[in-house]
mmCIF file of C-alpha atoms in Angstrom:
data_model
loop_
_atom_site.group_PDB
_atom_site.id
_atom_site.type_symbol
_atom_site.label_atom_id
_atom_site.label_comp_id
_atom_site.label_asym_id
_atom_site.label_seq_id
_atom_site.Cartn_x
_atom_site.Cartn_y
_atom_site.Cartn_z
ATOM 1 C CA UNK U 29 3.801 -0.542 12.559
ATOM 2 C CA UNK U 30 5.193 2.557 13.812
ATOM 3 C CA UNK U 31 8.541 2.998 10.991
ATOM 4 C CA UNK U 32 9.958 1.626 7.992
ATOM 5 C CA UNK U 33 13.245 0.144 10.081
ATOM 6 C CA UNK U 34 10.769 -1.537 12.448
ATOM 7 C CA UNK U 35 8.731 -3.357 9.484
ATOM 8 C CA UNK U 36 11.756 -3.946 7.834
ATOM 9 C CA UNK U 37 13.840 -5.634 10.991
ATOM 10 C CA UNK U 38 10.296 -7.813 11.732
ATOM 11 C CA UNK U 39 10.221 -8.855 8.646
ATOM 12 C CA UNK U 40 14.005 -9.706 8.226
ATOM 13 C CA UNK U 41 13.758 -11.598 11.515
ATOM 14 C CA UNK U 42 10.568 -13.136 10.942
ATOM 15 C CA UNK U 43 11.408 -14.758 7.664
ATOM 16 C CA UNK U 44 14.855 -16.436 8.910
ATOM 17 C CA UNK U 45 13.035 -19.015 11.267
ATOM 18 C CA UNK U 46 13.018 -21.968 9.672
ATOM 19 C CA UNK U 47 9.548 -23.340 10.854
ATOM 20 C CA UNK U 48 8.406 -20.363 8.872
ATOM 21 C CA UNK U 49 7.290 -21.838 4.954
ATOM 22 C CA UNK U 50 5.070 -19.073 4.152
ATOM 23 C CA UNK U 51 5.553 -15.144 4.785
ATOM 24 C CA UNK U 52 2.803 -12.244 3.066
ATOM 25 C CA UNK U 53 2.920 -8.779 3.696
ATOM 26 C CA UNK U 54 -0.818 -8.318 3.675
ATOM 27 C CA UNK U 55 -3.218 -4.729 2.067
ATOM 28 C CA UNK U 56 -5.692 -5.264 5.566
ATOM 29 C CA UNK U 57 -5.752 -6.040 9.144
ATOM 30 C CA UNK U 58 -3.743 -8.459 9.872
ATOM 31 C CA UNK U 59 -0.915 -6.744 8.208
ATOM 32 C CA UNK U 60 1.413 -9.681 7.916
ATOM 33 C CA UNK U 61 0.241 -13.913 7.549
ATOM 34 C CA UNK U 62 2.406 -16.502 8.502
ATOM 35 C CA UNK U 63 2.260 -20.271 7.650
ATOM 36 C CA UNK U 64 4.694 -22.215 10.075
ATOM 37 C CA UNK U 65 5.443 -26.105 9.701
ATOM 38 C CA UNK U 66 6.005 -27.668 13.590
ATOM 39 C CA UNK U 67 5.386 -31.028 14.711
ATOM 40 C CA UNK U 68 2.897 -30.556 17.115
ATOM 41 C CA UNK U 69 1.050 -27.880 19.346
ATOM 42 C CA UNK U 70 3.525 -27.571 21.773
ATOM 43 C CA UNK U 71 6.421 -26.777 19.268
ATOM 44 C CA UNK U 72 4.266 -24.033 17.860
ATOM 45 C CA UNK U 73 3.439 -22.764 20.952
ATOM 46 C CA UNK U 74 6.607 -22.704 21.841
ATOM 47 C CA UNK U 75 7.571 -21.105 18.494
ATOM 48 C CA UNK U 76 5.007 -18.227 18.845
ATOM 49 C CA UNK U 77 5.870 -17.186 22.866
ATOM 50 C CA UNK U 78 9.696 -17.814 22.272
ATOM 51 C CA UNK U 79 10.431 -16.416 18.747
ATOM 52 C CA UNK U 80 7.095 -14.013 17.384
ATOM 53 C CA UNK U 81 5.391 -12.434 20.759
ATOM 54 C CA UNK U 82 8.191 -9.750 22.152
ATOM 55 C CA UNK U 83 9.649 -9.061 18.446
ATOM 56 C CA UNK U 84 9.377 -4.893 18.445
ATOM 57 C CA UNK U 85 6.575 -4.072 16.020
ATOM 58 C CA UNK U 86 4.232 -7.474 16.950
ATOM 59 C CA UNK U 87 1.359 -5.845 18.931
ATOM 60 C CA UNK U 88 -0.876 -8.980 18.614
ATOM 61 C CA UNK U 89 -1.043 -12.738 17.497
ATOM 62 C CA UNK U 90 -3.657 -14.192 16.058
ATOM 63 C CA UNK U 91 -3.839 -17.704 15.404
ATOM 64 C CA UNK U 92 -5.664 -20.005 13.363
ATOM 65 C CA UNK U 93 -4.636 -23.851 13.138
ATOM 66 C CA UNK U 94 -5.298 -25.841 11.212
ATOM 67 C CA UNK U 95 -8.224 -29.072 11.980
ATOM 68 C CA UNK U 96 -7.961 -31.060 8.711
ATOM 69 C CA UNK U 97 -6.428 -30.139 5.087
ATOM 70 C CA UNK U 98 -8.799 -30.988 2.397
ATOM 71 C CA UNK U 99 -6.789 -29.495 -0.697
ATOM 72 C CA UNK U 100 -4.019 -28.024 -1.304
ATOM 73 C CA UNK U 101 -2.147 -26.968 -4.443
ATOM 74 C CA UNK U 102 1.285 -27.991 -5.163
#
């Protein structure tokens, strides 16, 4: 992240989609982690090539679905 208006404008834009239920700044690489809720694998690939990749300051996406939730806390 090159500025402080360019983290703060990803952010800001970042945490008004509403598939987005989770948002973290992050200390390490990856600097940010996002939790999304979409129906399927085409809505979130949708969701990442139409709303995350292209936002200034997003140099990379790195994702990580999920295969089976075994416990969660409330």
């Amino acid at each position: 992240m090159s500025d402080l208006k360019t983290l703060e404008e990803l952010e800001k834009t970042i945490a008004a989609y509403d598939e987005v239920v989770e948002f973290r700044r992050l200390f390490a690489t990856p600097d940010h982690h996002l939790r999304v809720l979409v129906p399927d694998y085409a809505a979130y690939e949708a969701f990442q090539t139409g709303k995350i990749i292209g936002i200034s300051g997003v140099a990379r996406v790195i994702s990580q679905p999920t295969m089976k939730k075994i416990k969660m806390l409330d």
